[in-house]
Amino acid sequence: MFSKILIANRGEIAVRIIKTCRRMGISTVQVYSEADADSLAVEMANESVFIGPAPAAESYLVADKIIAAVRETGAEAVHPGFGFLSENAEFARRLRDEGIAFIGPNPEAIEAMGDKITSKKFAADAGVSTVPGHMGLIETPEEAVRIAAEIGYPVMIKASAGGGGKGIRVAHSDADMAEGFAAVKAEARNAFGDDRVFLEKFIVSPRHIEIQVLGDKHGHVVHLFERECSIQRRNQKVIEEAPSPLLDEATRMAMGAQAVALAKAVNYDSAGTVEFVAGQDKSFYFLEMNTRIQVEHPVTELITGVDLIEQMIRSAAGEPLAFKQDDLSIHGWAIESRIYAEDPYRGFLPSIGRLSRYRKPDEGERADGTVVRNDSGVREGDEISMFYDPMIAKLCVWGPDRATAIAGMAVALEETHLEGVGQNLPFLSAVMDQTRFQSGELATSYIADEFPDGFHGIEPDPFQLDVMVASAAMMHAFERARTDAPDRFDWTVLIDGTTHDVRLDLTGEGLGIRYDDGRVVLMADADWRPGLPQLTATLDRRPFTVEIKRRADGYDIRHRAARKRVRVLSPQVAGFYAGLPERKAPDTAKMILSPMPGLMVSVDVEPGQDIKAGQAVAVIEAMKMQNILRAERDATVKSVLVKAGDSVAADDVLIEFA
């Protein structure tokens, strides 16, 4: 077994690898860029080596720097994590040639499966069902349009070297194809250094299901069942679970057998994932094989009890698998929510900045029968950089069944608190509370189907309304009690122009809150003091946690996906407030604002130019993704305030219209 491993990655996967190495008694070396000098991974590792500037192309993607760090520290093996050099066959070959173990599959397997075009041809030759498409290289938009017409729209445009949801577009027409082809090639060139593109038929209402495989250097391969990753946005996975609510045992075994057969055909000898697109009728087609550990691997670990990172290390060290297929079984259900630095209320645009607050839910076993796991590479006070993926954490919950796991995830999301950057906690909570998600009726179009106009939060249900009224009244009472201490308070609580007359009695059991039609709710076990960003309590025997922001005339309160301004006032003042109009947002109809912090890739209009609604006017890049900005109406350009290469902040004015 290795005594020292170098981690050629960063963030939460680096922290994840370090945890397993510690348990195995293996020393770790963490490489880092300028942006990651004070990272959690650097703090946790036994040694660290600086490898260059923040851009990945100048640090984490430079094989020479990684190998030099191995030589400097005497590491015996390299774990590449996911992304960066993890699926680079030439890097794996260089390590092998220099006597350094690569904790991943052999270079030949990476070459056979890592390239999407080659892998599809290989899979077809091996008898694995594949999605109809054109696997040859395509050079021009005109050629792409011609081939797409032959396949039949809708058609997916994919970067051959792509991964992580980047370098993918769906075209529904010739115009979409011409524009999307150019965008995918540009994204692929910038993100992967490889602009090859291929086309495949887009399956309507598909589900994304993948099989985890594990092999050793002695010809043994097993599968560890499936994960469903259908909840996606812009082809980026958001919520994953294991097992899949779609599959029956026969389909599960059929998919697993195909995945194992494909892995054996290329002498696969590490952890890998065979991805399928599945129809609602349980038909399935091979998409690609990821020759690395997946972001969502924790849900497989939770239902099987197998540490996949440990198995990768043991395989790379030459050990045979310690178990056979018949030794593996599914135990319970696990769900993973990816917590991203992004603003769900602004089209999920990336957010960067400092995590001024970060409260994590308690990990481990809970009284409700669930287990909570939180994989994160950042701490309170850390910076979310524009140079890397915006993931903050992977929050995972295991339960004995799917319903329990979902309920446990909803509670864990409530308990998580973040400040300083936009984050998607309200959106994740909304999905957990949706009847459709709870029913298991999933598709990769789920988010577009359920939130066609974007995410704007949800209206509070009766319980959440009680929570908001009771929480606001209790906090107000607590603050008032510091100056006087009556045993009863009478106020009016105002939400969205609606008043609720409230009487709050301090009793031995808790807070008795009587309001409106005389209903009484009892709040107990309250944990809050002025300045805390969360309030935890029990309302009518149901525990809850709300997020609190103090305002001059009340509180902003969020419970899961419901968020409201709640004011606690005297009845007379409440009457005045109820008649006041809400402040209107400024009129930005004659401007195009930057939707996020980023870098201007191109500006495609000039002053005096007439443009049409829907016309592309600029391209901005952030978090390695290019976003096309379009005009919302016909207009004439008055002024252009930026140029290609400029760095911009969120809400900066880019273009003005006459």
XYZ file of C-alpha atoms in Angstrom:
658
model
C 0.000 0.000 0.000
C 1.101 3.585 -0.682
C 2.535 5.646 2.142
C 2.078 9.052 0.437
C -0.444 10.227 -2.182
C -0.496 13.538 -4.041
C -3.935 15.018 -4.769
C -4.031 16.737 -8.164
C -7.297 18.552 -7.513
C -8.933 21.052 -5.193
C -12.091 21.842 -3.246
C -14.454 19.290 -1.812
C -13.105 16.278 -3.724
C -9.602 16.996 -2.379
C -11.001 17.148 1.162
C -12.938 13.932 0.502
C -9.773 12.106 -0.624
C -7.802 13.379 2.382
C -10.434 11.988 4.789
C -10.134 8.482 3.354
C -6.331 8.670 3.265
C -6.285 9.672 6.933
C -8.429 6.672 7.817
C -6.100 4.404 5.826
C -2.976 5.873 7.445
C -1.716 7.392 4.176
C 0.073 10.765 4.120
C -1.247 13.369 1.658
C 0.243 16.123 -0.490
C -2.084 18.890 -1.696
C -1.157 21.004 -4.707
C -2.673 24.477 -4.826
C -2.969 27.593 -6.962
C -2.824 31.217 -5.820
C -6.593 31.221 -5.299
C -6.434 28.150 -3.053
C -3.467 29.038 -0.844
C -5.640 29.237 2.289
C -8.067 26.462 1.338
C -9.425 23.776 3.631
C -7.669 21.081 1.590
C -4.290 22.767 2.072
C -4.976 23.045 5.799
C -5.919 19.360 6.107
C -3.143 17.810 3.987
C 0.165 16.716 5.519
C 2.111 18.695 2.889
C 1.281 21.226 0.197
C 2.977 22.442 -2.986
C 2.271 25.693 -4.850
C 1.745 25.125 -8.583
C 0.905 28.521 -10.077
C -1.704 31.193 -10.846
C -5.433 30.797 -10.297
C -6.497 29.906 -13.874
C -6.587 26.106 -14.137
C -4.745 26.210 -17.460
C -1.750 27.637 -15.585
C -1.893 25.349 -12.537
C -4.137 22.300 -12.116
C -4.052 21.420 -15.831
C -0.260 21.587 -16.182
C 1.014 18.001 -16.002
C 4.654 19.079 -15.671
C 3.868 20.974 -12.465
C 1.990 18.028 -10.974
C 4.810 15.615 -11.756
C 7.397 18.041 -10.389
C 5.397 18.209 -7.137
C 5.392 14.403 -6.964
C 9.178 14.340 -7.348
C 9.652 17.114 -4.795
C 7.606 15.395 -2.101
C 8.360 11.743 -2.798
C 4.703 10.835 -3.327
C 4.161 7.367 -4.783
C 0.775 7.947 -6.403
C -1.502 10.695 -7.755
C -5.251 10.868 -7.191
C -6.739 13.209 -9.827
C -10.249 13.501 -8.369
C -12.699 14.605 -11.067
C -12.248 17.235 -13.773
C -8.832 18.717 -14.574
C -6.444 15.860 -15.517
C -8.610 13.001 -14.252
C -9.541 11.739 -17.742
C -6.343 12.714 -19.536
C -4.830 9.527 -20.941
C -1.520 11.189 -21.759
C -1.139 12.321 -18.140
C -1.875 8.800 -16.866
C 0.635 7.378 -19.359
C 3.340 9.844 -18.303
C 2.877 8.873 -14.683
C 3.109 5.191 -15.540
C 6.237 5.752 -17.616
C 7.874 7.582 -14.705
C 6.974 4.918 -12.152
C 4.234 6.941 -10.438
C 0.921 5.208 -9.745
C -2.200 6.821 -11.211
C -5.228 6.313 -8.966
C -7.609 5.795 -11.834
C -7.949 3.461 -14.822
C -5.148 2.528 -17.193
C -4.440 4.966 -20.067
C -5.802 2.560 -22.677
C -9.186 2.401 -20.936
C -9.262 6.196 -20.674
C -8.568 6.496 -24.397
C -11.215 3.944 -25.292
C -13.927 5.431 -23.092
C -12.858 8.974 -22.269
C -13.487 10.375 -25.743
C -17.229 10.495 -26.381
C -16.981 9.811 -30.118
C -14.622 6.870 -29.733
C -16.541 5.480 -26.760
C -19.828 5.407 -28.669
C -18.248 3.560 -31.572
C -16.600 1.159 -29.137
C -19.879 0.580 -27.276
C -21.766 -0.084 -30.515
C -19.131 -2.645 -31.578
C -19.474 -4.291 -28.148
C -23.237 -4.673 -28.575
C -24.259 -1.913 -26.158
C -27.339 0.047 -27.267
C -26.507 3.657 -28.181
C -28.468 6.809 -28.974
C -28.824 7.540 -32.723
C -26.451 10.266 -33.871
C -23.408 11.287 -35.898
C -20.169 10.224 -34.248
C -17.823 11.717 -36.848
C -16.117 15.043 -36.362
C -17.979 18.089 -37.663
C -16.037 21.139 -38.770
C -18.539 23.816 -39.835
C -21.992 25.088 -38.788
C -23.263 24.338 -42.297
C -22.211 20.708 -42.010
C -23.785 20.516 -38.556
C -27.107 21.846 -39.901
C -27.112 19.291 -42.734
C -26.393 16.358 -40.419
C -28.955 17.527 -37.849
C -31.638 17.533 -40.531
C -30.781 13.897 -41.300
C -30.947 12.872 -37.618
C -34.129 14.870 -36.995
C -34.617 17.621 -34.422
C -34.258 18.002 -31.507
C -30.515 17.296 -31.656
C -27.923 17.581 -28.883
C -24.594 19.291 -29.656
C -21.850 17.898 -27.417
C -18.167 18.563 -26.955
C -16.229 15.339 -27.414
C -13.953 16.116 -24.461
C -16.760 17.595 -22.382
C -17.821 16.839 -18.849
C -19.583 18.363 -15.855
C -22.446 19.618 -18.011
C -20.186 21.960 -19.981
C -20.013 22.035 -23.761
C -23.623 20.956 -24.410
C -26.533 22.592 -26.259
C -29.877 21.316 -27.548
C -30.930 22.572 -31.000
C -34.563 22.562 -32.108
C -34.032 24.224 -35.488
C -31.416 25.075 -38.108
C -30.927 28.480 -36.488
C -30.378 26.896 -33.069
C -27.890 24.478 -34.606
C -25.817 27.128 -36.354
C -25.609 29.315 -33.256
C -25.206 26.480 -30.753
C -22.499 24.733 -32.765
C -20.264 27.805 -32.593
C -20.951 28.296 -28.873
C -20.179 24.663 -27.989
C -16.928 24.709 -29.962
C -15.858 27.886 -28.146
C -16.782 26.497 -24.717
C -14.994 23.231 -25.469
C -11.848 25.022 -26.615
C -11.762 27.220 -23.501
C -12.727 24.583 -20.931
C -11.005 21.478 -22.294
C -8.498 22.652 -24.906
C -10.317 20.470 -27.457
C -13.028 21.894 -29.728
C -14.226 18.664 -31.357
C -18.016 18.412 -31.468
C -20.477 15.634 -32.292
C -24.266 15.336 -32.590
C -26.813 12.895 -31.218
C -30.586 12.581 -31.130
C -32.152 14.228 -28.101
C -34.559 11.827 -26.377
C -37.759 13.643 -25.342
C -38.560 13.494 -21.609
C -35.541 11.295 -20.853
C -34.127 10.266 -17.516
C -30.422 10.251 -16.704
C -29.392 7.018 -14.991
C -25.825 5.888 -14.449
C -24.202 2.679 -13.216
C -21.228 2.775 -10.857
C -18.574 0.202 -11.777
C -15.438 -0.841 -9.950
C -12.585 -2.918 -11.328
C -9.162 -4.159 -10.253
C -5.959 -5.069 -12.104
C -6.838 -8.781 -12.014
C -9.793 -8.699 -14.420
C -12.553 -8.435 -11.800
C -15.346 -5.902 -12.345
C -18.533 -5.337 -10.352
C -21.277 -2.746 -10.449
C -22.620 -0.948 -7.407
C -26.084 -0.342 -8.835
C -27.458 2.897 -10.206
C -27.844 6.566 -9.472
C -30.525 8.777 -10.998
C -29.348 12.262 -11.937
C -32.375 13.552 -13.860
C -32.780 16.810 -11.930
C -30.484 18.948 -14.055
C -30.172 22.567 -15.062
C -28.211 23.554 -18.162
C -27.070 19.908 -18.276
C -25.493 20.325 -14.834
C -26.693 17.821 -12.239
C -28.384 19.407 -9.219
C -30.018 16.563 -7.269
C -28.990 12.900 -7.452
C -30.305 9.809 -5.739
C -29.614 6.118 -5.400
C -31.279 3.886 -6.306
C -33.516 5.193 -9.116
C -37.290 5.370 -8.522
C -37.788 4.308 -12.173
C -36.026 0.980 -12.302
C -37.346 -2.437 -11.444
C -34.975 -5.244 -10.522
C -34.866 -6.710 -14.028
C -33.942 -3.372 -15.661
C -31.405 -2.659 -12.934
C -29.660 -5.968 -13.544
C -29.736 -5.491 -17.328
C -28.144 -2.048 -17.101
C -25.590 -3.304 -14.601
C -24.670 -6.244 -16.842
C -24.115 -3.939 -19.838
C -21.973 -1.594 -17.753
C -19.821 -4.448 -16.467
C -19.468 -5.951 -19.952
C -18.304 -2.619 -21.340
C -15.823 -2.128 -18.489
C -14.402 -5.629 -18.938
C -14.030 -5.056 -22.671
C -11.508 -2.267 -21.985
C -9.830 -3.974 -18.986
C -11.175 -1.302 -16.666
C -9.364 -1.214 -13.325
C -10.732 1.561 -11.091
C -13.951 3.366 -10.212
C -15.907 4.555 -13.236
C -19.424 5.364 -14.318
C -21.380 4.155 -17.331
C -24.077 6.698 -18.116
C -27.380 5.899 -19.815
C -30.318 7.916 -21.055
C -33.530 6.098 -20.126
C -37.030 6.483 -21.471
C -40.048 6.573 -19.212
C -40.765 3.035 -20.485
C -37.441 1.845 -18.957
C -35.716 1.603 -22.344
C -32.105 2.753 -22.061
C -29.204 3.803 -24.294
C -25.512 4.239 -23.598
C -24.380 7.856 -23.404
C -20.766 7.804 -22.264
C -18.389 6.397 -19.706
C -16.730 8.685 -17.193
C -13.344 7.181 -16.384
C -13.051 8.769 -12.948
C -14.863 9.173 -9.661
C -18.144 11.079 -10.048
C -19.247 14.129 -8.088
C -22.310 12.211 -6.895
C -20.460 9.120 -5.642
C -21.527 9.651 -1.971
C -25.077 8.399 -2.586
C -23.683 5.088 -3.843
C -21.430 4.871 -0.798
C -24.410 5.484 1.489
C -26.557 2.679 0.040
C -23.758 0.107 -0.348
C -21.383 0.888 2.518
C -18.422 0.862 0.093
C -15.830 3.668 0.239
C -15.152 4.226 -3.460
C -12.077 6.378 -2.883
C -10.558 3.614 -0.780
C -11.313 1.050 -3.484
C -9.651 3.246 -6.115
C -6.529 3.458 -3.967
C -6.484 -0.293 -3.340
C -6.968 -1.049 -7.033
C -4.127 1.308 -8.009
C -1.919 -0.463 -5.456
C -2.621 -3.771 -7.182
C -4.966 -5.294 -4.628
C -7.812 -7.500 -5.920
C -11.396 -6.548 -5.135
C -12.327 -7.816 -1.686
C -15.920 -8.578 -2.712
C -17.923 -10.116 -5.557
C -21.145 -8.998 -7.213
C -23.247 -11.269 -5.004
C -21.751 -9.611 -1.907
C -23.249 -6.234 -2.870
C -26.800 -5.113 -2.164
C -28.852 -1.936 -1.895
C -29.614 -0.786 1.626
C -32.037 2.110 1.986
C -32.133 5.277 -0.114
C -29.799 8.268 -0.435
C -30.224 11.742 -1.927
C -27.592 14.370 -2.715
C -28.299 18.088 -3.134
C -25.569 20.154 -4.722
C -25.338 23.498 -2.946
C -24.043 26.024 -5.470
C -22.953 29.642 -5.227
C -25.626 30.933 -7.571
C -28.718 33.102 -7.354
C -31.893 31.096 -8.050
C -33.944 34.306 -8.168
C -31.779 35.618 -11.041
C -31.865 32.664 -13.370
C -29.347 30.655 -11.293
C -26.509 32.886 -12.402
C -23.160 32.212 -10.712
C -22.282 34.215 -7.628
C -18.830 34.908 -6.274
C -17.647 36.457 -3.040
C -16.776 35.605 0.548
C -18.782 33.162 2.656
C -19.426 35.499 5.567
C -21.550 32.845 7.302
C -21.724 29.091 6.797
C -23.657 26.916 9.211
C -23.695 23.223 8.335
C -26.238 20.702 9.578
C -24.975 18.229 12.163
C -23.649 15.110 10.440
C -24.281 11.503 11.444
C -27.260 9.469 12.602
C -30.458 11.232 13.654
C -33.471 10.361 15.754
C -35.721 10.214 12.665
C -33.713 7.283 11.279
C -31.737 9.291 8.728
C -28.004 9.842 8.300
C -26.676 13.263 7.213
C -23.380 13.702 5.354
C -21.994 17.027 4.149
C -19.037 17.002 1.721
C -17.605 20.511 1.464
C -14.303 22.095 0.530
C -14.957 25.532 2.001
C -15.321 27.073 5.448
C -16.921 30.207 6.803
C -14.771 33.112 5.616
C -13.532 31.401 2.438
C -13.766 33.011 -0.987
C -15.867 31.523 -3.802
C -13.662 32.192 -6.820
C -14.708 32.938 -10.387
C -11.968 30.608 -11.629
C -13.545 27.313 -10.572
C -16.810 25.449 -10.230
C -19.239 27.309 -7.904
C -20.051 24.296 -5.726
C -20.103 24.978 -1.989
C -21.121 21.543 -0.729
C -22.794 18.235 -1.483
C -25.432 17.669 1.178
C -26.391 13.984 1.376
C -29.095 12.241 3.397
C -29.675 8.501 3.779
C -32.969 7.010 4.905
C -34.445 3.527 5.098
C -36.780 4.459 2.222
C -37.158 7.262 -0.330
C -39.865 9.188 1.538
C -37.785 9.283 4.723
C -34.675 10.368 2.809
C -36.599 13.217 1.139
C -38.057 14.412 4.444
C -34.611 14.232 6.030
C -33.084 16.223 3.183
C -35.723 18.940 3.563
C -34.813 19.286 7.250
C -31.055 19.295 6.553
C -31.528 22.038 3.953
C -33.498 24.075 6.512
C -30.593 23.789 8.927
C -27.982 24.953 6.403
C -27.283 28.681 6.408
C -25.103 30.690 4.012
C -24.407 34.400 3.687
C -22.112 36.434 1.470
C -22.935 34.819 -1.862
C -26.094 33.879 -3.699
C -26.994 30.245 -3.046
C -29.623 27.766 -4.191
C -30.913 26.480 -0.844
C -34.470 27.827 -1.408
C -34.669 26.107 -4.794
C -33.437 22.771 -3.463
C -36.006 23.016 -0.675
C -38.773 23.738 -3.190
C -37.956 20.569 -5.126
C -37.992 18.432 -1.962
C -41.469 19.745 -1.129
C -42.928 19.153 -4.601
C -45.478 16.384 -5.023
C -44.031 15.456 -8.416
C -40.531 14.942 -7.037
C -41.872 12.973 -4.107
C -43.751 10.723 -6.557
C -40.543 9.931 -8.473
C -41.915 11.180 -11.818
C -38.609 12.641 -12.988
C -37.082 13.735 -16.303
C -34.088 15.802 -17.355
C -36.641 18.499 -18.288
C -37.950 18.577 -14.713
C -36.708 22.049 -13.812
C -37.874 23.569 -17.110
C -41.252 21.846 -16.697
C -41.832 22.870 -13.097
C -40.257 26.338 -13.207
C -40.852 27.532 -16.800
C -40.591 31.209 -15.847
C -37.642 30.727 -13.527
C -37.598 30.325 -9.779
C -39.302 33.021 -7.716
C -39.877 31.174 -4.462
C -43.238 29.813 -3.381
C -46.131 31.150 -1.349
C -46.190 29.935 2.257
C -48.604 27.125 3.048
C -50.752 27.378 6.222
C -48.058 25.834 8.421
C -45.374 28.157 7.025
C -47.650 31.162 7.559
C -48.087 30.104 11.186
C -44.299 29.723 11.455
C -43.679 33.223 10.118
C -46.300 34.895 12.311
C -45.243 33.006 15.434
C -41.507 33.508 14.838
C -41.858 37.243 14.225
C -44.083 37.683 17.281
C -41.714 35.692 19.481
C -38.620 37.615 18.354
C -40.408 40.919 18.821
C -41.520 39.823 22.287
C -38.001 38.759 23.168
C -36.594 42.126 22.127
C -39.333 44.029 23.970
C -38.894 41.918 27.098
C -35.344 43.193 27.474
C -36.760 46.609 28.366
C -40.076 45.648 29.992
C -41.456 42.244 30.927
C -45.230 42.015 30.626
C -46.703 38.515 30.543
C -48.833 39.251 27.483
C -48.328 41.109 24.200
C -50.905 42.329 21.693
C -49.705 43.305 18.199
C -50.551 43.214 14.527
C -48.366 41.140 12.219
C -48.293 42.389 8.625
C -47.419 40.121 5.659
C -48.015 41.199 2.037
C -50.526 43.861 3.085
C -52.554 41.342 5.113
C -52.829 41.957 8.844
C -52.963 39.296 11.538
C -54.020 40.357 15.031
C -51.827 38.480 17.461
C -51.900 37.934 21.207
C -48.897 36.174 22.670
C -49.048 34.550 26.118
C -45.887 33.405 27.889
C -46.762 30.062 29.484
C -44.891 27.249 31.157
C -45.246 25.101 28.026
C -43.920 27.723 25.633
C -45.520 30.551 23.695
C -49.251 30.436 23.162
C -50.031 32.498 20.041
C -53.666 33.398 19.379
C -54.506 35.210 16.163
C -57.137 35.976 13.522
C -60.064 33.612 14.085
C -58.992 32.737 17.598
C -56.747 29.846 16.582
C -54.042 29.035 19.076
C -50.670 27.640 18.079
C -48.052 26.620 20.604
C -44.358 27.279 19.951
C -41.824 25.577 22.207
C -38.090 24.854 22.460
C -37.227 28.141 20.742
C -33.516 28.691 20.159
C -32.782 32.278 19.135
C -31.234 35.478 20.404
C -30.804 38.869 18.711
C -28.170 38.709 16.000
C -28.545 35.017 15.171
C -29.408 34.371 11.495
C -31.590 31.335 12.253
C -34.400 30.526 14.638
C -35.087 26.899 15.572
C -38.247 25.904 17.411
C -41.199 23.524 17.499
C -44.627 24.674 16.356
C -47.505 22.411 17.353
C -45.009 19.564 17.872
C -43.435 20.017 14.414
C -39.769 21.144 14.491
C -38.660 23.870 12.075
C -35.765 26.195 11.319
C -36.206 29.588 9.663
C -33.672 32.031 8.262
C -33.912 35.522 9.768
C -32.711 38.901 8.548
C -33.500 41.823 10.831
C -34.947 44.894 9.142
C -35.675 48.329 10.599
C -39.418 47.645 10.673
C -39.493 43.868 10.995
C -37.867 40.737 9.646
C -37.199 38.916 6.406
C -38.131 35.312 7.173
C -37.487 32.307 4.936
C -38.769 28.821 5.611
C -37.570 26.453 2.901
C -38.666 28.062 -0.401
C -41.149 30.542 1.127
C -39.748 33.985 1.916
C -41.625 37.047 3.210
C -41.092 40.437 4.841
C -42.875 40.219 8.192
C -43.573 43.329 10.267
C -44.730 43.384 13.910
C -46.550 46.667 14.609
C -49.123 48.337 16.746
C -52.630 48.076 15.238
C -52.647 51.795 14.401
C -49.264 51.753 12.626
C -50.210 48.539 10.819
C -53.180 50.309 9.311
C -50.903 52.915 7.759
C -48.471 50.267 6.460
C -51.221 48.229 4.838
C -52.136 51.187 2.653
C -48.606 51.996 1.505
C -47.612 50.898 -2.004
C -44.657 48.538 -2.322
C -41.480 50.062 -3.687
C -41.141 49.396 -7.404
C -37.977 48.094 -8.962
C -36.104 50.593 -11.178
C -36.960 50.566 -14.884
C -34.170 48.820 -16.778
C -36.108 48.290 -20.007
C -33.633 50.436 -21.945
C -30.532 48.677 -20.669
C -28.797 45.352 -20.757
C -27.248 44.645 -17.378
C -24.587 42.102 -16.605
C -26.416 39.131 -15.071
C -23.304 38.023 -13.161
C -19.677 38.853 -12.428
C -17.590 37.675 -15.368
C -15.479 38.386 -18.409
C -16.842 39.862 -21.637
C -16.063 37.411 -24.441
C -17.576 39.518 -27.221
C -19.801 42.536 -27.830
C -21.679 42.118 -31.083
C -23.446 45.469 -31.518
C -22.412 49.107 -31.910
C -24.022 52.517 -31.305
C -26.710 53.395 -33.832
C -27.374 49.774 -34.786
C -30.980 48.565 -35.018
C -31.543 45.194 -33.362
C -34.451 42.765 -33.118
C -35.953 41.035 -30.083
C -34.040 37.858 -29.350
C -30.914 38.986 -31.186
C -27.601 38.081 -29.524
C -25.816 41.273 -28.453
C -22.939 40.022 -26.266
C -21.354 36.953 -24.709
C -20.156 36.835 -21.088
C -18.148 34.055 -19.455
C -18.101 33.018 -15.796
C -17.295 29.747 -14.031
C -16.034 28.377 -17.397
C -19.513 28.775 -18.949
C -20.384 31.139 -21.795
C -23.749 32.932 -21.608
C -25.321 34.640 -24.623
C -27.080 37.934 -23.793
C -30.054 38.805 -26.007
C -32.215 41.845 -26.611
C -35.681 41.554 -25.092
C -37.291 43.853 -27.699
C -36.659 45.670 -30.957
C -34.474 48.718 -30.285
C -31.684 51.003 -31.437
C -28.372 50.857 -29.604
C -27.574 54.179 -27.918
C -24.246 53.320 -26.318
C -21.975 50.353 -25.645
C -20.167 50.658 -22.319
C -17.929 47.571 -22.433
C -15.661 45.728 -24.838
C -14.340 42.198 -25.202
C -11.889 41.380 -22.427
C -13.476 43.656 -19.807
C -14.266 42.279 -16.356
C -17.750 43.220 -15.173
C -19.731 42.937 -11.957
C -23.329 41.836 -11.540
C -25.796 44.563 -12.611
C -23.172 46.630 -14.450
C -24.778 48.414 -17.413
C -23.350 46.908 -20.607
C -25.528 48.382 -23.353
C -28.049 51.247 -23.442
C -30.898 51.624 -25.941
C -32.352 54.823 -27.324
